[in-house]
Amino acid sequence: AETVSVEIMNPGTAAQSTFDVVYTVNGGAPVTEAYTGAAIPSGGTGTFTFATTADLSSVGAYVIEAYTILAGDANNTNDTTTRTVENLGGTPLSIPYSENFDFFITGTSGILSNGWTNVGPFSWFADDNGTPSTGTGPSGDNTSGLGVYLFTEATGRDGGDVMIVRSPCIDLPAVGPHRLSYFYHMIGGDMGSLEVFVNVAGVLTRIDSIGGEQQTSGTEAGRESVLDISAYNGQTVFFEFRGTIGPDFESDIAIDDVSVFEAACADVGASSVTAPATSCSLSIADTITAVIENFGLTAQDTFNVSYTVNGGTAVTETYTGPAIMPGMSASFSFA
């Protein structure tokens, strides 16, 4: 039993205070009620809430059409509006939440798992062992290099096509600094863009946008984006990842390791390795450089940083550079 509310506009020259308002759901029986509120002046608007509720309890999409009936209306072409809403089903999940996609079935069916769904005519696919198109990536997933990630296949698509994948619903607690984190991989000479939206009660807000090529090879590590979503505390939200295809097939976009969590005061991490890069002339003494990000709430200036090669013995050194402020990053090169 969902309440239906509509905004009514008066584009005429005379104030209006008595007329009928109607809604239908998926073309079903019309619900007609009388507007008898304050007069809506010329050029003004008013809100009308139906006493009769709508049954939207089944999972799926609903097209709600609303219109007015006014005696003597000289222009009824502007009387009607529509809105599509969806019942996504399922129980909203709690934080901390994480999804590495490793148990998704790979292939081109576009059928996903664990509450993740494709929206619209074009799909994201679960994949492992490298994207099919030459000159694109990644060559493996972000979690271990051996698991599964989601990606957009640009081959056979037109430039400007948009692939939308939606997360399950997640309850954000009313109190606390909350973050959305995900890793992305975008390599290809025709690279398009990746956008992230948060949906609260049907209102979509863009919270991230990344355009153009971001990696230099399929084997380069994914980059992490950490977004402050504390503005949506106390709400049930879901996230949409939108990949827009570039002008040709070298435009595959991948995401992995999506998580929603409460930010800690002290939280730094290595988000990517920027050197060395794949080359024909790597040596016995190559410098390792990593990007260090401050995911926490306080500045950090002294901590250990380590690296391993092929799972070997860890090399540990101390970062003592300028303080890294919350939300900022710094480059660290091992001696």
CSV table of C-alpha atoms in Angstrom, one decimal:
chain,number,residue,atom,x,y,z
A,1,ALA,CA,0.0,0.0,0.0
A,2,GLU,CA,2.0,2.9,-1.3
A,3,THR,CA,0.9,6.5,-1.3
A,4,VAL,CA,0.7,8.3,-4.7
A,5,SER,CA,1.5,12.0,-4.7
A,6,VAL,CA,1.5,14.3,-7.8
A,7,GLU,CA,2.5,17.8,-8.5
A,8,ILE,CA,-0.1,19.8,-10.4
A,9,MET,CA,0.9,22.8,-12.6
A,10,ASN,CA,-1.5,25.5,-13.7
A,11,PRO,CA,-0.3,26.9,-17.1
A,12,GLY,CA,-3.6,28.7,-17.6
A,13,THR,CA,-4.5,32.3,-16.9
A,14,ALA,CA,-7.1,31.7,-14.3
A,15,ALA,CA,-6.7,30.2,-10.8
A,16,GLN,CA,-8.1,26.7,-10.3
A,17,SER,CA,-9.3,25.1,-7.1
A,18,THR,CA,-11.8,22.3,-8.0
A,19,PHE,CA,-11.1,19.5,-10.5
A,20,ASP,CA,-10.5,15.8,-10.6
A,21,VAL,CA,-7.1,14.1,-10.4
A,22,VAL,CA,-6.6,10.6,-11.7
A,23,TYR,CA,-3.8,7.9,-11.6
A,24,THR,CA,-3.4,4.5,-13.1
A,25,VAL,CA,-0.8,1.8,-12.5
A,26,ASN,CA,0.4,-0.2,-15.5
A,27,GLY,CA,-2.7,0.9,-17.4
A,28,GLY,CA,-5.1,-0.6,-14.9
A,29,ALA,CA,-8.3,0.8,-13.5
A,30,PRO,CA,-8.2,4.6,-13.0
A,31,VAL,CA,-8.3,6.0,-9.4
A,32,THR,CA,-10.2,9.3,-9.5
A,33,GLU,CA,-10.3,11.8,-6.6
A,34,ALA,CA,-11.3,15.5,-6.3
A,35,TYR,CA,-8.8,18.3,-5.7
A,36,THR,CA,-10.5,20.8,-3.4
A,37,GLY,CA,-7.4,22.4,-1.8
A,38,ALA,CA,-6.1,25.9,-2.0
A,39,ALA,CA,-6.6,27.6,-5.4
A,40,ILE,CA,-3.5,27.1,-7.7
A,41,PRO,CA,-2.7,30.5,-9.2
A,42,SER,CA,-1.8,31.0,-12.9
A,43,GLY,CA,1.7,29.7,-13.3
A,44,GLY,CA,1.7,28.1,-9.9
A,45,THR,CA,1.9,24.5,-8.6
A,46,GLY,CA,0.3,22.4,-6.0
A,47,THR,CA,0.7,19.0,-4.5
A,48,PHE,CA,-2.1,16.4,-4.4
A,49,THR,CA,-1.9,13.1,-2.4
A,50,PHE,CA,-4.4,10.4,-3.2
A,51,ALA,CA,-6.3,8.9,-0.3
A,52,THR,CA,-6.4,5.6,-2.3
A,53,THR,CA,-3.1,3.8,-2.1
A,54,ALA,CA,-1.4,1.7,-4.8
A,55,ASP,CA,-0.4,-2.0,-4.5
A,56,LEU,CA,3.2,-2.2,-5.5
A,57,SER,CA,4.1,-5.2,-3.4
A,58,SER,CA,5.2,-7.5,-6.2
A,59,VAL,CA,8.8,-7.3,-7.4
A,60,GLY,CA,9.0,-5.5,-10.8
A,61,ALA,CA,8.5,-2.1,-12.6
A,62,TYR,CA,5.3,0.0,-12.3
A,63,VAL,CA,4.3,2.8,-14.7
A,64,ILE,CA,2.2,5.3,-12.8
A,65,GLU,CA,0.3,7.7,-15.1
A,66,ALA,CA,-1.4,10.7,-13.5
A,67,TYR,CA,-3.6,13.4,-15.1
A,68,THR,CA,-6.2,16.0,-14.4
A,69,ILE,CA,-9.8,16.5,-15.6
A,70,LEU,CA,-10.9,20.1,-15.6
A,71,ALA,CA,-14.1,21.2,-17.2
A,72,GLY,CA,-13.4,23.6,-20.0
A,73,ASP,CA,-9.7,22.8,-20.2
A,74,ALA,CA,-8.6,24.5,-23.4
A,75,ASN,CA,-5.4,22.5,-23.8
A,76,ASN,CA,-5.4,18.9,-22.5
A,77,THR,CA,-2.1,18.0,-24.1
A,78,ASN,CA,-0.3,19.1,-20.9
A,79,ASP,CA,-2.6,17.3,-18.5
A,80,THR,CA,-0.7,14.0,-18.1
A,81,THR,CA,2.6,12.8,-16.6
A,82,THR,CA,4.1,9.4,-16.0
A,83,ARG,CA,6.7,8.0,-13.7
A,84,THR,CA,8.2,4.5,-13.6
A,85,VAL,CA,9.1,3.1,-10.2
A,86,GLU,CA,10.5,-0.4,-9.3
A,87,ASN,CA,10.1,-2.7,-6.4
A,88,LEU,CA,13.5,-4.3,-6.2
A,89,GLY,CA,12.5,-6.9,-3.7
A,90,GLY,CA,14.6,-8.5,-1.0
A,91,THR,CA,15.6,-7.3,2.4
A,92,PRO,CA,18.0,-4.3,2.5
A,93,LEU,CA,21.5,-5.4,3.6
A,94,SER,CA,23.5,-4.0,6.5
A,95,ILE,CA,27.0,-2.6,6.6
A,96,PRO,CA,29.8,-3.5,6.5
A,97,TYR,CA,28.9,-4.8,3.0
A,98,SER,CA,31.3,-6.2,0.4
A,99,GLU,CA,31.1,-8.0,-2.9
A,100,ASN,CA,34.0,-9.4,-4.9
A,101,PHE,CA,31.9,-11.1,-7.6
A,102,ASP,CA,33.9,-14.3,-7.3
A,103,PHE,CA,30.8,-16.5,-7.1
A,104,PHE,CA,29.1,-15.0,-10.1
A,105,ILE,CA,28.8,-17.2,-13.1
A,106,THR,CA,30.9,-15.9,-16.0
A,107,GLY,CA,29.6,-15.5,-19.5
A,108,THR,CA,27.5,-13.3,-21.7
A,109,SER,CA,24.0,-14.1,-20.3
A,110,GLY,CA,23.9,-10.8,-18.3
A,111,ILE,CA,22.4,-12.7,-15.4
A,112,LEU,CA,24.1,-11.7,-12.2
A,113,SER,CA,23.8,-12.8,-8.5
A,114,ASN,CA,23.5,-11.6,-4.9
A,115,GLY,CA,21.1,-8.8,-5.7
A,116,TRP,CA,23.1,-7.3,-8.5
A,117,THR,CA,21.0,-6.6,-11.6
A,118,ASN,CA,21.5,-5.1,-15.1
A,119,VAL,CA,19.2,-2.2,-16.0
A,120,GLY,CA,18.2,-1.4,-19.6
A,121,PRO,CA,19.1,-3.0,-22.9
A,122,PHE,CA,22.8,-3.4,-22.4
A,123,SER,CA,24.5,-5.6,-19.8
A,124,TRP,CA,27.5,-5.8,-17.6
A,125,PHE,CA,29.0,-9.3,-17.6
A,126,ALA,CA,30.9,-11.4,-15.0
A,127,ASP,CA,34.3,-12.4,-16.4
A,128,ASP,CA,37.7,-13.8,-15.4
A,129,ASN,CA,41.1,-14.4,-17.1
A,130,GLY,CA,41.0,-11.2,-19.2
A,131,THR,CA,38.5,-9.4,-21.3
A,132,PRO,CA,37.9,-10.8,-24.8
A,133,SER,CA,39.0,-7.7,-26.8
A,134,THR,CA,42.6,-7.0,-27.7
A,135,GLY,CA,44.0,-3.9,-26.1
A,136,THR,CA,41.5,-4.0,-23.1
A,137,GLY,CA,41.7,-5.4,-19.6
A,138,PRO,CA,42.0,-6.3,-16.9
A,139,SER,CA,43.9,-9.6,-17.3
A,140,GLY,CA,42.6,-10.8,-13.9
A,141,ASP,CA,40.4,-9.7,-11.0
A,142,ASN,CA,41.4,-7.2,-8.4
A,143,THR,CA,40.9,-9.4,-5.4
A,144,SER,CA,43.5,-12.2,-6.2
A,145,GLY,CA,44.1,-12.1,-9.9
A,146,LEU,CA,42.3,-15.4,-10.2
A,147,GLY,CA,38.7,-14.4,-9.4
A,148,VAL,CA,35.8,-12.7,-11.1
A,149,TYR,CA,35.0,-9.0,-11.9
A,150,LEU,CA,32.2,-7.2,-13.8
A,151,PHE,CA,32.9,-5.5,-17.1
A,152,THR,CA,31.3,-3.9,-20.1
A,153,GLU,CA,32.0,-5.5,-23.5
A,154,ALA,CA,32.3,-2.7,-26.0
A,155,THR,CA,32.6,-4.9,-29.1
A,156,GLY,CA,29.3,-4.7,-31.0
A,157,ARG,CA,28.2,-1.6,-29.2
A,158,ASP,CA,27.9,1.9,-30.5
A,159,GLY,CA,29.8,4.9,-29.1
A,160,GLY,CA,27.6,6.5,-26.4
A,161,ASP,CA,25.8,3.3,-25.4
A,162,VAL,CA,25.4,3.1,-21.6
A,163,MET,CA,25.6,-0.1,-19.5
A,164,ILE,CA,24.0,0.2,-16.1
A,165,VAL,CA,24.4,-2.3,-13.3
A,166,ARG,CA,22.7,-1.9,-9.9
A,167,SER,CA,23.7,-3.0,-6.5
A,168,PRO,CA,21.4,-4.5,-3.9
A,169,CYS,CA,19.7,-2.2,-1.4
A,170,ILE,CA,21.8,-1.3,1.6
A,171,ASP,CA,20.7,0.3,4.9
A,172,LEU,CA,23.0,3.1,6.1
A,173,PRO,CA,23.0,3.7,9.8
A,174,ALA,CA,21.8,7.1,11.0
A,175,VAL,CA,25.2,8.0,12.7
A,176,GLY,CA,28.8,7.6,11.5
A,177,PRO,CA,31.1,8.5,8.6
A,178,HIS,CA,30.2,6.0,5.8
A,179,ARG,CA,32.1,5.2,2.7
A,180,LEU,CA,31.6,3.4,-0.7
A,181,SER,CA,34.7,1.9,-2.1
A,182,TYR,CA,35.3,0.1,-5.4
A,183,PHE,CA,38.2,-0.7,-7.7
A,184,TYR,CA,38.1,0.1,-11.4
A,185,HIS,CA,40.2,-0.9,-14.4
A,186,MET,CA,39.9,1.2,-17.6
A,187,ILE,CA,42.5,0.5,-20.4
A,188,GLY,CA,41.8,1.0,-24.1
A,189,GLY,CA,42.5,3.6,-26.7
A,190,ASP,CA,38.8,4.2,-27.2
A,191,MET,CA,38.0,4.4,-23.5
A,192,GLY,CA,34.7,6.0,-22.5
A,193,SER,CA,33.6,6.9,-19.0
A,194,LEU,CA,32.4,5.4,-15.7
A,195,GLU,CA,29.9,7.1,-13.4
A,196,VAL,CA,28.5,6.1,-10.0
A,197,PHE,CA,25.1,7.2,-8.8
A,198,VAL,CA,23.4,6.7,-5.4
A,199,ASN,CA,19.6,6.2,-5.4
A,200,VAL,CA,17.6,7.4,-2.4
A,201,ALA,CA,13.8,7.0,-2.6
A,202,GLY,CA,14.0,7.1,-6.4
A,203,VAL,CA,16.3,10.2,-6.6
A,204,LEU,CA,19.6,9.5,-8.4
A,205,THR,CA,22.6,11.6,-7.5
A,206,ARG,CA,26.0,11.2,-9.3
A,207,ILE,CA,28.8,10.8,-6.7
A,208,ASP,CA,31.7,9.8,-9.0
A,209,SER,CA,32.8,10.2,-12.6
A,210,ILE,CA,36.0,8.8,-14.2
A,211,GLY,CA,36.7,9.4,-17.9
A,212,GLY,CA,39.4,8.2,-20.3
A,213,GLU,CA,42.1,5.6,-20.1
A,214,GLN,CA,43.3,5.0,-16.5
A,215,GLN,CA,45.7,2.0,-16.8
A,216,THR,CA,48.7,1.4,-19.1
A,217,SER,CA,48.3,-2.4,-19.4
A,218,GLY,CA,45.9,-5.2,-18.7
A,219,THR,CA,48.2,-6.4,-15.9
A,220,GLU,CA,48.3,-3.1,-14.0
A,221,ALA,CA,46.5,-3.1,-10.7
A,222,GLY,CA,43.0,-1.6,-10.4
A,223,ARG,CA,42.6,1.8,-8.8
A,224,GLU,CA,40.4,2.4,-5.8
A,225,SER,CA,37.8,5.1,-5.5
A,226,VAL,CA,36.6,5.9,-2.0
A,227,LEU,CA,33.5,8.1,-1.7
A,228,ASP,CA,32.0,9.8,1.3
A,229,ILE,CA,28.3,8.8,1.5
A,230,SER,CA,27.6,10.1,5.0
A,231,ALA,CA,25.1,12.6,3.5
A,232,TYR,CA,22.7,9.6,3.0
A,233,ASN,CA,22.9,8.4,6.6
A,234,GLY,CA,19.6,6.8,7.9
A,235,GLN,CA,18.5,6.0,4.3
A,236,THR,CA,18.1,2.8,2.3
A,237,VAL,CA,20.2,3.3,-0.8
A,238,PHE,CA,21.5,1.4,-3.8
A,239,PHE,CA,24.3,2.3,-6.2
A,240,GLU,CA,24.3,2.3,-10.0
A,241,PHE,CA,27.5,1.9,-12.0
A,242,ARG,CA,27.2,3.4,-15.5
A,243,GLY,CA,29.7,2.6,-18.2
A,244,THR,CA,29.5,4.7,-21.3
A,245,ILE,CA,31.2,3.1,-24.4
A,246,GLY,CA,33.8,5.2,-26.3
A,247,PRO,CA,34.0,5.4,-30.1
A,248,ASP,CA,35.3,1.9,-30.8
A,249,PHE,CA,35.8,-1.6,-29.2
A,250,GLU,CA,38.8,-0.7,-27.0
A,251,SER,CA,36.5,0.7,-24.4
A,252,ASP,CA,35.9,-2.2,-21.9
A,253,ILE,CA,35.4,-1.0,-18.2
A,254,ALA,CA,35.8,-3.3,-15.2
A,255,ILE,CA,34.8,-3.0,-11.5
A,256,ASP,CA,35.6,-5.2,-8.6
A,257,ASP,CA,35.6,-5.4,-4.8
A,258,VAL,CA,32.7,-3.1,-4.0
A,259,SER,CA,32.3,-2.3,-0.3
A,260,VAL,CA,30.3,-0.1,2.0
A,261,PHE,CA,31.6,0.5,5.5
A,262,GLU,CA,32.0,3.0,8.4
A,263,ALA,CA,35.2,4.9,8.1
A,264,ALA,CA,37.7,4.6,10.9
A,265,CYS,CA,39.8,7.4,12.4
A,266,ALA,CA,43.1,5.8,11.3
A,267,ASP,CA,42.9,4.0,8.0
A,268,VAL,CA,45.6,4.2,5.3
A,269,GLY,CA,46.2,1.8,2.4
A,270,ALA,CA,48.1,1.2,-0.8
A,271,SER,CA,45.6,1.8,-3.6
A,272,SER,CA,47.8,1.1,-6.6
A,273,VAL,CA,51.3,0.2,-7.7
A,274,THR,CA,52.5,2.8,-10.3
A,275,ALA,CA,56.0,1.5,-11.0
A,276,PRO,CA,57.5,-0.5,-12.5
A,277,ALA,CA,55.5,-1.1,-15.6
A,278,THR,CA,55.5,-4.0,-18.0
A,279,SER,CA,58.6,-3.7,-20.2
A,280,CYS,CA,61.0,-5.6,-22.3
A,281,SER,CA,63.9,-4.4,-20.1
A,282,LEU,CA,63.1,-4.9,-16.5
A,283,SER,CA,66.3,-5.2,-14.4
A,284,ILE,CA,67.5,-6.8,-11.2
A,285,ALA,CA,67.0,-3.5,-9.4
A,286,ASP,CA,63.7,-1.9,-10.3
A,287,THR,CA,62.1,0.8,-8.0
A,288,ILE,CA,58.7,-0.1,-6.6
A,289,THR,CA,56.4,2.9,-6.3
A,290,ALA,CA,52.9,2.8,-4.7
A,291,VAL,CA,50.1,5.3,-4.1
A,292,ILE,CA,49.1,5.5,-0.5
A,293,GLU,CA,45.6,6.8,0.3
A,294,ASN,CA,44.3,8.1,3.6
A,295,PHE,CA,40.8,6.5,3.9
A,296,GLY,CA,40.4,7.6,7.6
A,297,LEU,CA,39.4,10.7,9.4
A,298,THR,CA,42.7,12.0,10.7
A,299,ALA,CA,45.9,13.1,9.1
A,300,GLN,CA,48.7,10.4,9.0
A,301,ASP,CA,52.4,11.0,8.6
A,302,THR,CA,54.3,8.0,10.1
A,303,PHE,CA,53.5,4.3,9.3
A,304,ASN,CA,55.0,1.3,7.6
A,305,VAL,CA,54.6,0.4,4.0
A,306,SER,CA,55.5,-3.1,2.6
A,307,TYR,CA,55.7,-4.9,-0.7
A,308,THR,CA,56.1,-8.4,-1.9
A,309,VAL,CA,57.0,-9.9,-5.3
A,310,ASN,CA,55.2,-13.1,-6.3
A,311,GLY,CA,54.3,-13.7,-2.7
A,312,GLY,CA,57.9,-13.7,-1.5
A,313,THR,CA,59.5,-12.1,1.6
A,314,ALA,CA,58.0,-8.7,2.5
A,315,VAL,CA,60.1,-5.6,2.2
A,316,THR,CA,59.0,-3.1,4.8
A,317,GLU,CA,60.0,0.6,5.0
A,318,THR,CA,58.6,3.6,6.9
A,319,TYR,CA,56.7,6.5,5.4
A,320,THR,CA,57.8,9.7,7.1
A,321,GLY,CA,56.9,12.2,4.5
A,322,PRO,CA,54.4,15.1,4.6
A,323,ALA,CA,51.2,14.3,6.5
A,324,ILE,CA,48.5,12.8,4.2
A,325,MET,CA,45.2,14.5,4.9
A,326,PRO,CA,41.9,12.5,5.0
A,327,GLY,CA,40.7,11.7,1.5
A,328,MET,CA,44.1,12.6,0.0
A,329,SER,CA,47.0,10.4,-1.4
A,330,ALA,CA,50.8,10.4,-1.6
A,331,SER,CA,53.3,8.5,-3.7
A,332,PHE,CA,55.9,6.3,-1.9
A,333,SER,CA,59.0,4.9,-3.6
A,334,PHE,CA,60.8,2.1,-1.7
A,335,ALA,CA,64.5,2.6,-1.2
